[in-house]
Every structure is written in C-alpha cells, then in structure tokens.
mmCIF file of C-alpha atoms in Angstrom:
data_model
loop_
_atom_site.group_PDB
_atom_site.id
_atom_site.type_symbol
_atom_site.label_atom_id
_atom_site.label_comp_id
_atom_site.label_asym_id
_atom_site.label_seq_id
_atom_site.Cartn_x
_atom_site.Cartn_y
_atom_site.Cartn_z
ATOM 1 C CA MET A 115 15.144 11.925 42.292
ATOM 2 C CA GLU A 116 16.217 13.760 39.178
ATOM 3 C CA ASN A 117 13.811 15.654 37.047
ATOM 4 C CA ILE A 118 13.157 13.603 33.960
ATOM 5 C CA ILE A 119 11.856 15.357 30.907
ATOM 6 C CA MET A 120 9.344 13.025 29.357
ATOM 7 C CA GLU A 121 8.395 13.533 25.775
ATOM 8 C CA PRO A 122 4.627 13.500 25.282
ATOM 9 C CA LEU A 123 3.250 10.059 24.547
ATOM 10 C CA GLN A 124 2.131 11.248 21.142
ATOM 11 C CA GLN A 125 5.708 11.981 20.129
ATOM 12 C CA THR A 126 6.618 8.350 20.585
ATOM 13 C CA ASN A 127 3.634 7.428 18.441
ATOM 14 C CA LEU A 128 4.437 9.703 15.510
ATOM 15 C CA VAL A 129 4.984 7.628 12.397
ATOM 16 C CA ILE A 130 3.602 9.808 9.619
ATOM 17 C CA THR A 131 1.860 13.176 9.652
ATOM 18 C CA PRO A 132 -1.429 13.861 7.845
ATOM 19 C CA ALA A 133 0.440 16.044 5.318
ATOM 20 C CA GLU A 134 2.914 13.235 4.652
ATOM 21 C CA LEU A 135 0.100 10.719 4.184
ATOM 22 C CA LEU A 136 -1.578 13.039 1.679
ATOM 23 C CA ALA A 137 1.696 13.364 -0.258
ATOM 24 C CA HIS A 138 2.129 9.587 -0.163
ATOM 25 C CA TRP A 139 -1.352 9.077 -1.619
ATOM 26 C CA GLN A 140 -0.958 11.732 -4.293
ATOM 27 C CA ASP A 141 2.443 10.347 -5.295
ATOM 28 C CA HIS A 142 0.817 6.951 -5.778
ATOM 29 C CA ARG A 143 -2.025 8.611 -7.711
ATOM 30 C CA ASN A 144 0.527 10.301 -9.927
ATOM 31 C CA LEU A 145 2.066 6.939 -10.772
ATOM 32 C CA THR A 146 -1.391 5.485 -11.469
ATOM 33 C CA ARG A 147 -2.054 8.421 -13.802
ATOM 34 C CA ARG A 148 1.081 7.490 -15.756
ATOM 35 C CA VAL A 149 -0.095 3.877 -15.952
ATOM 36 C CA ILE A 150 -3.409 5.103 -17.440
ATOM 37 C CA GLU A 151 -1.400 7.151 -19.944
ATOM 38 C CA ALA A 152 0.748 4.141 -20.862
ATOM 39 C CA PHE A 153 -2.262 2.188 -22.182
ATOM 40 C CA PRO A 154 -3.207 2.432 -25.839
ATOM 41 C CA GLU A 155 -6.644 4.080 -26.028
ATOM 42 C CA ASP A 156 -8.566 0.970 -27.099
ATOM 43 C CA LYS A 157 -6.786 -1.404 -24.715
ATOM 44 C CA LEU A 158 -7.497 0.844 -21.723
ATOM 45 C CA PHE A 159 -11.228 0.180 -22.006
ATOM 46 C CA SER A 160 -11.237 -3.317 -23.461
ATOM 47 C CA TYR A 161 -8.117 -5.344 -22.671
ATOM 48 C CA SER A 162 -7.918 -7.659 -19.686
ATOM 49 C CA ALA A 163 -6.443 -10.967 -18.504
ATOM 50 C CA GLY A 164 -7.854 -13.853 -16.487
ATOM 51 C CA GLY A 165 -11.456 -12.646 -16.806
ATOM 52 C CA MET A 166 -10.692 -9.460 -14.868
ATOM 53 C CA ARG A 167 -11.898 -5.921 -15.628
ATOM 54 C CA PRO A 168 -10.191 -3.592 -18.115
ATOM 55 C CA PHE A 169 -7.847 -1.099 -16.416
ATOM 56 C CA ALA A 170 -10.171 1.850 -17.089
ATOM 57 C CA GLU A 171 -12.836 0.219 -14.912
ATOM 58 C CA MET A 172 -10.332 -0.240 -12.110
ATOM 59 C CA ALA A 173 -9.292 3.415 -12.404
ATOM 60 C CA ILE A 174 -12.961 4.463 -12.309
ATOM 61 C CA GLU A 175 -13.345 2.413 -9.099
ATOM 62 C CA MET A 176 -10.403 4.336 -7.566
ATOM 63 C CA ILE A 177 -12.009 7.608 -8.658
ATOM 64 C CA GLY A 178 -15.339 6.477 -7.234
ATOM 65 C CA MET A 179 -13.935 5.861 -3.761
ATOM 66 C CA ALA A 180 -11.684 8.888 -3.260
ATOM 67 C CA VAL A 181 -13.927 11.931 -2.834
ATOM 68 C CA PRO A 182 -16.972 10.155 -1.303
ATOM 69 C CA GLY A 183 -14.475 8.446 1.010
ATOM 70 C CA LEU A 184 -12.861 11.703 2.086
ATOM 71 C CA ASN A 185 -16.283 13.275 2.608
ATOM 72 C CA GLY A 186 -17.078 10.367 4.936
ATOM 73 C CA VAL A 187 -13.762 10.825 6.741
ATOM 74 C CA ILE A 188 -14.448 14.542 7.245
ATOM 75 C CA THR A 189 -18.153 14.450 8.107
ATOM 76 C CA GLY A 190 -18.860 10.921 9.340
ATOM 77 C CA LYS A 191 -21.604 10.730 6.710
ATOM 78 C CA TRP A 192 -21.012 8.103 4.051
ATOM 79 C CA GLU A 193 -22.501 8.245 0.588
ATOM 80 C CA ASP A 194 -22.778 5.070 -1.462
ATOM 81 C CA ALA A 195 -19.523 4.982 -3.435
ATOM 82 C CA TYR A 196 -20.834 2.290 -5.697
ATOM 83 C CA GLU A 197 -23.458 4.629 -7.079
ATOM 84 C CA LEU A 198 -20.831 7.304 -7.673
ATOM 85 C CA PRO A 199 -18.460 6.014 -10.324
ATOM 86 C CA HIS A 200 -17.345 9.543 -11.131
ATOM 87 C CA HIS A 201 -17.450 13.014 -9.636
ATOM 88 C CA SER A 202 -17.990 15.326 -12.516
ATOM 89 C CA GLY A 203 -21.764 14.779 -12.569
ATOM 90 C CA LYS A 204 -21.365 13.815 -16.205
ATOM 91 C CA THR A 205 -21.389 10.427 -17.828
ATOM 92 C CA LYS A 206 -18.788 7.788 -16.989
ATOM 93 C CA PRO A 207 -15.483 8.504 -18.797
ATOM 94 C CA SER A 208 -15.234 6.548 -22.033
ATOM 95 C CA THR A 209 -11.998 7.922 -23.492
ATOM 96 C CA LYS A 210 -8.494 8.194 -22.061
ATOM 97 C CA LYS A 211 -8.727 11.977 -22.260
ATOM 98 C CA GLU A 212 -11.972 12.059 -20.269
ATOM 99 C CA LEU A 213 -10.607 9.590 -17.723
ATOM 100 C CA LEU A 214 -7.462 11.681 -17.177
ATOM 101 C CA LYS A 215 -9.588 14.840 -16.864
ATOM 102 C CA VAL A 216 -11.745 13.299 -14.113
ATOM 103 C CA TRP A 217 -8.569 11.893 -12.503
ATOM 104 C CA ASP A 218 -7.108 15.406 -12.336
ATOM 105 C CA GLU A 219 -10.348 16.842 -10.940
ATOM 106 C CA VAL A 220 -10.201 14.256 -8.171
ATOM 107 C CA THR A 221 -6.530 15.133 -7.499
ATOM 108 C CA ALA A 222 -7.524 18.762 -6.908
ATOM 109 C CA LYS A 223 -10.552 17.782 -4.781
ATOM 110 C CA ILE A 224 -8.455 15.510 -2.569
ATOM 111 C CA ASN A 225 -5.990 18.365 -1.977
ATOM 112 C CA ALA A 226 -8.859 20.727 -1.128
ATOM 113 C CA LEU A 227 -10.655 18.276 1.178
ATOM 114 C CA TRP A 228 -7.665 16.839 3.036
ATOM 115 C CA PRO A 229 -6.960 19.823 5.346
ATOM 116 C CA GLN A 230 -10.611 19.630 6.482
ATOM 117 C CA ILE A 231 -10.081 16.228 8.156
ATOM 118 C CA PRO A 232 -10.480 16.825 11.913
ATOM 119 C CA ALA A 233 -7.257 15.654 13.621
ATOM 120 C CA HIS A 234 -9.055 13.226 15.929
ATOM 121 C CA ARG A 235 -10.693 11.403 13.013
ATOM 122 C CA PHE A 236 -7.630 9.381 11.951
ATOM 123 C CA GLN A 237 -7.800 7.273 15.112
ATOM 124 C CA GLU A 238 -11.594 7.252 15.400
ATOM 125 C CA HIS A 239 -13.598 4.127 14.541
ATOM 126 C CA ASP A 240 -16.377 4.431 11.977
ATOM 127 C CA LEU A 241 -18.397 2.373 9.501
ATOM 128 C CA ALA A 242 -17.194 3.356 6.013
ATOM 129 C CA PHE A 243 -19.789 3.268 3.267
ATOM 130 C CA GLY A 244 -22.099 1.449 5.685
ATOM 131 C CA GLN A 245 -20.075 -1.740 5.491
ATOM 132 C CA TRP A 246 -16.412 -1.450 6.544
ATOM 133 C CA GLU A 247 -15.818 -1.106 10.282
ATOM 134 C CA GLY A 248 -12.491 0.148 11.588
ATOM 135 C CA PRO A 249 -10.322 3.159 12.349
ATOM 136 C CA VAL A 250 -10.389 5.976 9.829
ATOM 137 C CA TYR A 251 -6.626 5.728 9.121
ATOM 138 C CA PHE A 252 -7.295 2.177 7.937
ATOM 139 C CA PHE A 253 -9.922 3.343 5.423
ATOM 140 C CA ILE A 254 -7.436 5.784 3.894
ATOM 141 C CA LEU A 255 -4.699 3.137 3.756
ATOM 142 C CA TYR A 256 -7.271 0.785 2.224
ATOM 143 C CA TRP A 257 -7.967 3.196 -0.648
ATOM 144 C CA ILE A 258 -4.243 3.591 -1.283
ATOM 145 C CA ASP A 259 -3.626 -0.175 -1.013
ATOM 146 C CA ASN A 260 -6.576 -0.918 -3.302
ATOM 147 C CA GLU A 261 -5.102 1.472 -5.865
ATOM 148 C CA ILE A 262 -1.647 -0.174 -5.643
ATOM 149 C CA HIS A 263 -3.336 -3.602 -5.976
ATOM 150 C CA HIS A 264 -5.312 -2.769 -9.109
ATOM 151 C CA ARG A 265 -2.542 -0.674 -10.630
ATOM 152 C CA ALA A 266 -0.220 -3.681 -10.352
ATOM 153 C CA GLN A 267 -2.788 -5.673 -12.320
ATOM 154 C CA GLY A 268 -2.595 -2.914 -14.917
ATOM 155 C CA TYR A 269 1.188 -3.482 -14.937
ATOM 156 C CA VAL A 270 0.595 -7.127 -15.919
ATOM 157 C CA TYR A 271 -1.852 -6.043 -18.642
ATOM 158 C CA LEU A 272 0.769 -3.647 -20.031
ATOM 159 C CA ARG A 273 3.532 -6.277 -19.940
ATOM 160 C CA THR A 274 1.374 -8.865 -21.695
ATOM 161 C CA LEU A 275 0.754 -6.163 -24.333
ATOM 162 C CA GLY A 276 4.516 -5.764 -24.690
ATOM 163 C CA ILE A 277 4.483 -2.295 -23.089
ATOM 164 C CA GLU A 278 7.041 -1.371 -20.408
ATOM 165 C CA PRO A 279 5.131 0.177 -17.453
ATOM 166 C CA PRO A 280 6.520 3.148 -15.472
ATOM 167 C CA HIS A 281 8.919 2.220 -12.664
ATOM 168 C CA PHE A 282 7.070 1.382 -9.450
ATOM 169 C CA TRP A 283 9.505 3.449 -7.396
ATOM 170 C CA GLU A 284 9.179 6.623 -9.463
ATOM 171 C CA ARG A 285 6.190 8.499 -8.112
ATOM 172 C CA GLN A 286 6.852 12.009 -9.407
ATOM 173 C CA MET B 237 -9.630 35.944 27.190
ATOM 174 C CA GLU B 238 -10.755 32.423 27.976
ATOM 175 C CA ASN B 239 -8.352 29.670 28.795
ATOM 176 C CA ILE B 240 -8.035 27.494 25.733
ATOM 177 C CA ILE B 241 -6.847 23.955 26.219
ATOM 178 C CA MET B 242 -4.564 23.213 23.315
ATOM 179 C CA GLU B 243 -3.846 19.644 22.438
ATOM 180 C CA PRO B 244 -0.139 18.976 21.905
ATOM 181 C CA LEU B 245 1.005 19.429 18.316
ATOM 182 C CA GLN B 246 1.819 15.739 18.106
ATOM 183 C CA GLN B 247 -1.771 14.823 18.814
ATOM 184 C CA THR B 248 -2.888 16.690 15.720
ATOM 185 C CA ASN B 249 -0.278 14.757 13.769
ATOM 186 C CA LEU B 250 -1.261 11.300 14.983
ATOM 187 C CA VAL B 251 -2.399 9.220 12.044
ATOM 188 C CA ILE B 252 -1.219 5.718 12.910
ATOM 189 C CA THR B 253 0.828 4.375 15.800
ATOM 190 C CA PRO B 254 3.874 2.124 15.373
ATOM 191 C CA ALA B 255 1.885 -0.832 16.776
ATOM 192 C CA GLU B 256 -0.906 -0.191 14.278
ATOM 193 C CA LEU B 257 1.567 0.014 11.388
ATOM 194 C CA LEU B 258 3.093 -3.318 12.446
ATOM 195 C CA ALA B 259 -0.381 -4.909 12.534
ATOM 196 C CA HIS B 260 -1.153 -3.401 9.116
ATOM 197 C CA TRP B 261 2.024 -4.917 7.647
ATOM 198 C CA GLN B 262 1.528 -8.323 9.262
ATOM 199 C CA ASP B 263 -2.109 -8.426 8.088
ATOM 200 C CA HIS B 264 -0.883 -7.797 4.541
ATOM 201 C CA ARG B 265 1.805 -10.461 5.011
ATOM 202 C CA ASN B 266 -0.863 -12.882 6.165
ATOM 203 C CA LEU B 267 -2.820 -12.279 2.968
ATOM 204 C CA THR B 268 0.357 -12.745 0.907
ATOM 205 C CA ARG B 269 0.953 -16.032 2.724
ATOM 206 C CA ARG B 270 -2.493 -17.209 1.630
ATOM 207 C CA VAL B 271 -1.701 -16.181 -1.963
ATOM 208 C CA ILE B 272 1.475 -18.334 -1.809
ATOM 209 C CA GLU B 273 -0.658 -21.211 -0.490
ATOM 210 C CA ALA B 274 -3.195 -20.760 -3.305
ATOM 211 C CA PHE B 275 -0.593 -21.570 -5.987
ATOM 212 C CA PRO B 276 -0.149 -25.142 -7.165
ATOM 213 C CA GLU B 277 3.359 -26.267 -6.175
ATOM 214 C CA ASP B 278 4.809 -26.339 -9.699
ATOM 215 C CA LYS B 279 3.156 -23.067 -10.811
ATOM 216 C CA LEU B 280 4.501 -21.173 -7.795
ATOM 217 C CA PHE B 281 8.076 -21.558 -9.026
ATOM 218 C CA SER B 282 7.551 -21.635 -12.778
ATOM 219 C CA TYR B 283 4.390 -19.860 -13.951
ATOM 220 C CA SER B 284 4.379 -16.234 -15.036
ATOM 221 C CA ALA B 285 2.777 -13.822 -17.482
ATOM 222 C CA GLY B 286 4.162 -11.033 -19.651
ATOM 223 C CA GLY B 287 7.769 -12.112 -19.148
ATOM 224 C CA MET B 288 7.627 -11.394 -15.430
ATOM 225 C CA ARG B 289 9.042 -13.492 -12.580
ATOM 226 C CA PRO B 290 7.251 -16.476 -11.042
ATOM 227 C CA PHE B 291 5.399 -15.577 -7.817
ATOM 228 C CA ALA B 292 7.884 -17.498 -5.621
ATOM 229 C CA GLU B 293 10.659 -15.134 -6.759
ATOM 230 C CA MET B 294 8.532 -12.123 -5.861
ATOM 231 C CA ALA B 295 7.819 -13.631 -2.427
ATOM 232 C CA ILE B 296 11.549 -14.268 -1.933
ATOM 233 C CA GLU B 297 12.167 -10.588 -2.773
ATOM 234 C CA MET B 298 9.680 -9.584 -0.041
ATOM 235 C CA ILE B 299 11.420 -11.934 2.386
ATOM 236 C CA GLY B 300 14.787 -10.508 1.367
ATOM 237 C CA MET B 301 13.838 -6.930 2.201
ATOM 238 C CA ALA B 302 11.973 -7.348 5.488
ATOM 239 C CA VAL B 303 14.524 -8.270 8.149
ATOM 240 C CA PRO B 304 17.582 -6.500 6.614
ATOM 241 C CA GLY B 305 15.263 -3.496 6.190
ATOM 242 C CA LEU B 306 14.130 -3.523 9.794
ATOM 243 C CA ASN B 307 17.730 -3.941 10.962
ATOM 244 C CA GLY B 308 18.554 -0.804 8.964
ATOM 245 C CA VAL B 309 15.595 1.032 10.470
ATOM 246 C CA ILE B 310 16.682 0.077 14.001
ATOM 247 C CA THR B 311 20.445 0.569 13.709
ATOM 248 C CA GLY B 312 20.964 2.928 10.756
ATOM 249 C CA LYS B 313 23.302 0.274 9.304
ATOM 250 C CA TRP B 314 22.106 -1.184 6.017
ATOM 251 C CA GLU B 315 23.105 -4.603 4.738
ATOM 252 C CA ASP B 316 22.787 -5.385 1.060
ATOM 253 C CA ALA B 317 19.300 -6.871 0.738
ATOM 254 C CA TYR B 318 20.051 -8.140 -2.716
ATOM 255 C CA GLU B 319 22.673 -10.502 -1.353
ATOM 256 C CA LEU B 320 20.251 -11.774 1.261
ATOM 257 C CA PRO B 321 17.437 -13.520 -0.557
ATOM 258 C CA HIS B 322 16.510 -15.456 2.607
ATOM 259 C CA HIS B 323 17.106 -15.353 6.328
ATOM 260 C CA SER B 324 17.461 -18.928 7.395
ATOM 261 C CA GLY B 325 21.091 -19.127 6.372
ATOM 262 C CA LYS B 326 20.175 -22.078 4.229
ATOM 263 C CA THR B 327 19.634 -22.363 0.513
ATOM 264 C CA LYS B 328 16.950 -20.389 -1.277
ATOM 265 C CA PRO B 329 13.507 -22.003 -0.758
ATOM 266 C CA SER B 330 12.633 -24.269 -3.674
ATOM 267 C CA THR B 331 9.370 -25.804 -2.456
ATOM 268 C CA LYS B 332 6.128 -24.238 -1.242
ATOM 269 C CA LYS B 333 6.663 -25.809 2.176
ATOM 270 C CA GLU B 334 10.168 -24.313 2.495
ATOM 271 C CA LEU B 335 8.949 -20.925 1.276
ATOM 272 C CA LEU B 336 6.118 -20.858 3.834
ATOM 273 C CA LYS B 337 8.558 -21.917 6.574
ATOM 274 C CA VAL B 338 10.919 -19.027 5.812
ATOM 275 C CA TRP B 339 7.894 -16.711 5.493
ATOM 276 C CA ASP B 340 6.792 -17.682 9.021
ATOM 277 C CA GLU B 341 10.326 -17.231 10.384
ATOM 278 C CA VAL B 342 10.317 -13.696 8.965
ATOM 279 C CA THR B 343 6.886 -13.037 10.524
ATOM 280 C CA ALA B 344 8.287 -13.906 13.952
ATOM 281 C CA LYS B 345 11.472 -11.889 13.380
ATOM 282 C CA ILE B 346 9.506 -8.805 12.321
ATOM 283 C CA ASN B 347 7.425 -9.038 15.508
ATOM 284 C CA ALA B 348 10.589 -9.385 17.592
ATOM 285 C CA LEU B 349 12.456 -6.528 15.879
ATOM 286 C CA TRP B 350 9.616 -4.002 15.600
ATOM 287 C CA PRO B 351 9.538 -2.871 19.268
ATOM 288 C CA GLN B 352 13.278 -2.095 18.986
ATOM 289 C CA ILE B 353 12.664 0.736 16.491
ATOM 290 C CA PRO B 354 13.611 3.965 18.296
ATOM 291 C CA ALA B 355 10.569 6.268 18.241
ATOM 292 C CA HIS B 356 12.421 9.125 16.548
ATOM 293 C CA ARG B 357 13.464 6.929 13.613
ATOM 294 C CA PHE B 358 10.118 6.975 11.782
ATOM 295 C CA GLN B 359 10.523 10.646 10.918
ATOM 296 C CA GLU B 360 14.307 10.556 10.455
ATOM 297 C CA HIS B 361 15.855 10.697 6.991
ATOM 298 C CA ASP B 362 18.267 7.944 6.000
ATOM 299 C CA LEU B 363 19.723 6.181 2.947
ATOM 300 C CA ALA B 364 18.153 2.722 2.804
ATOM 301 C CA PHE B 365 20.348 -0.050 1.422
ATOM 302 C CA GLY B 366 22.772 2.644 0.261
ATOM 303 C CA GLN B 367 20.448 3.817 -2.496
ATOM 304 C CA TRP B 368 16.997 5.016 -1.345
ATOM 305 C CA GLU B 369 16.962 8.420 0.347
ATOM 306 C CA GLY B 370 13.984 9.485 2.415
ATOM 307 C CA PRO B 371 12.254 9.328 5.783
ATOM 308 C CA VAL B 372 12.235 5.955 7.514
ATOM 309 C CA TYR B 373 8.412 5.762 7.546
ATOM 310 C CA PHE B 374 8.569 5.879 3.760
ATOM 311 C CA PHE B 375 10.912 2.875 3.592
ATOM 312 C CA ILE B 376 8.490 0.811 5.677
ATOM 313 C CA LEU B 377 5.527 1.910 3.552
ATOM 314 C CA TYR B 378 7.615 1.090 0.484
ATOM 315 C CA TRP B 379 8.153 -2.507 1.613
ATOM 316 C CA ILE B 380 4.414 -2.885 2.283
ATOM 317 C CA ASP B 381 3.490 -1.209 -1.035
ATOM 318 C CA ASN B 382 6.004 -3.354 -2.918
ATOM 319 C CA GLU B 383 4.421 -6.449 -1.389
ATOM 320 C CA ILE B 384 0.894 -5.315 -2.366
ATOM 321 C CA HIS B 385 2.177 -4.556 -5.880
ATOM 322 C CA HIS B 386 3.767 -7.949 -6.486
ATOM 323 C CA ARG B 387 1.024 -9.863 -4.665
ATOM 324 C CA ALA B 388 -1.506 -8.280 -7.043
ATOM 325 C CA GLN B 389 0.559 -9.623 -9.921
ATOM 326 C CA GLY B 390 0.253 -13.034 -8.245
ATOM 327 C CA TYR B 391 -3.528 -12.478 -8.268
ATOM 328 C CA VAL B 392 -3.424 -12.136 -12.052
ATOM 329 C CA TYR B 393 -1.283 -15.279 -12.333
ATOM 330 C CA LEU B 394 -3.832 -17.188 -10.234
ATOM 331 C CA ARG B 395 -6.800 -15.892 -12.246
ATOM 332 C CA THR B 396 -5.166 -16.782 -15.561
ATOM 333 C CA LEU B 397 -4.656 -20.274 -14.065
ATOM 334 C CA GLY B 398 -8.386 -20.393 -13.300
ATOM 335 C CA ILE B 399 -7.792 -20.156 -9.525
ATOM 336 C CA GLU B 400 -9.855 -17.742 -7.386
ATOM 337 C CA PRO B 401 -7.422 -15.743 -5.186
ATOM 338 C CA PRO B 402 -8.220 -14.839 -1.560
ATOM 339 C CA HIS B 403 -10.293 -11.674 -1.105
ATOM 340 C CA PHE B 404 -8.095 -8.570 -1.034
ATOM 341 C CA TRP B 405 -10.024 -7.174 1.935
ATOM 342 C CA GLU B 406 -9.671 -10.275 4.125
ATOM 343 C CA ARG B 407 -6.364 -10.000 5.923
ATOM 344 C CA GLN B 408 -6.884 -12.427 8.827
#
C-alpha cells in the first residue's frame, strides 16, 4: 500500500478565512456608507416608500447590531441590541454628518474587535441577543445580509427620488 | 518547555464549510421563491418602481447566473451568463408557474453540482464570466448578495402594492 498524503479535513472545508469575511463585511459597509451619502439630507430621515422606514432608521439598525453583535460573538454575552441604537453614548444621529460619524466609529470598532473572535466561535452554536439560535458564522452572515437587504431598499428610495445609486458591485 | 498541542492552521481559519454555504444559499433561494409566489401574476412581470425592472426579470437574472456560475466554479470554464437567461432550453418564463418551475429545476441542479466543486477552488482566483476577477468564494457570495439585493427591491414592490412580504429571517 502506498503512502497517501491526506490533506487535513479542515483544508477541504476552507471556504473563506476570518480576515476575508471581515473584508467582505467592511466592503459592504463601505458601499452602504456611500448610499447614505447619496441621500439628500432631508430625504435621508424622512423619505420612504410603501409605509417602510426612512433609510436613516435602517442604517441606525445596522449600526445598532454591529458592535453589540461582535461583543456577543467574542464573549458569548449578548446585550440587547434593540436598546442600543447607537454606540457613541450620545443621542441618536439626526443629521447625515452625525450618522456618517457614528458609522465610521463603528467601522473602526469592528476592525478592533474582529481579531478578538476566538477561532472556535465561528462554528459554535449560541443564542444571539437571547432570541436567534444557530451557529455564530450564521449570525455574522445575517448582519451582512440584513444590511444588503435594507440597503437595496435604500436603492429603490433613491431611484424613486430620481437619484442614481452607487453601483452594487463597486465596494471600494 | 511544555508540549503545546497546536490546532492546524486551517482549523483557525474555519468559518463556514462548503455544505453550510450551500445550505445558506438554498435557504435564501427558498425565501426568494416565496417572494416570487407573493406577487400577483400580472404584477410579477409588469410592476416596478423608480424605473427599475419588474421582479420576474430580476428572478430570471438570478436563475441565469446560478448554474453557469457553478459550472465556471467547478471547471474554470465560464459561459456567457447574459446569453443564458434560463436553463430549461425553452423560452424565457412568462408566467409565475413557469418561473417557479425553472426556479425549482435550478434548485435541484445547484444541489447536484455543488459537491463537484474541487475543495481548492474556493480560495483560488479566477475571472468569472470573463469580467469579474477575484477568489471563487467571492463569486459565490456575490451571487447570493445579488439575490438578496434584488429580492429586497421586490419587497419594496410588494409593500407599495399593499402586500406583506415573507419575513426576511424565515428561510424555510
């Protein structure tokens, strides 16, 4: 019988590394930032379609999930995201400038927190925010997917306002 | 010096397995299927907002990328997705029933093709459809993200029609 060099099982399972997933998320966040910028100041906080929320409220939801979510991923302790609509400890952003400032603070916090995720956590099951059961990788994908979902609704808002949104495929 | 048991490098990189990524995609596709179903027949092919395409055309775009995309992932040979708006070899779907039938054919084909992806491909760089350069995992995420993006636009269409869309977080 010949000696067969088997690659480790994990090698055959490697789809995306933690660093690549972080970059993927931040690239999406960068596009979302440009969608926020594309809104006229007043429309950002007031305009909507179909009885939905203005885009600023959707962006504040994204902000509200990111850092409490990552803290839960790292520590296993979950704060209540719904009581944390922002991270600056100040009042909820009410201008585009304030919203972008908090957005950028969250960008930096995500980059600082990400390397603290213990490697085994991605595949571990947990109960996120006391209500979502599943593997940790799914929670992170959920936050990204939720951002893509609401950002796309912002695209429709922009188009109905006659504003061309940034290209979906340009993330930088 | 104590003996330290090091986990393999790949273990520290394991975020999501290929089987989990397939399930993630198919769960999203299942939600998209329910969004197609939620449209009234005539609105599916005609209604839009902000000068965008009707939802059926977006769904046909998703259908058009999936199997040619996976064939490219598996073989490294890329067909032109834009000349393949469907996979049944028949005419473009023009009724909800036909669209759902092709959707279900693609679901089965994705499940059949997925296990044929060589493990090393996810991290390999390629040129998808002759125009998108990057790692293969990114192409797959792109197809999923593109589906989430357009489906969310379908959500706005439904809401402006006074129809409650399926919950974003229910994928089954």
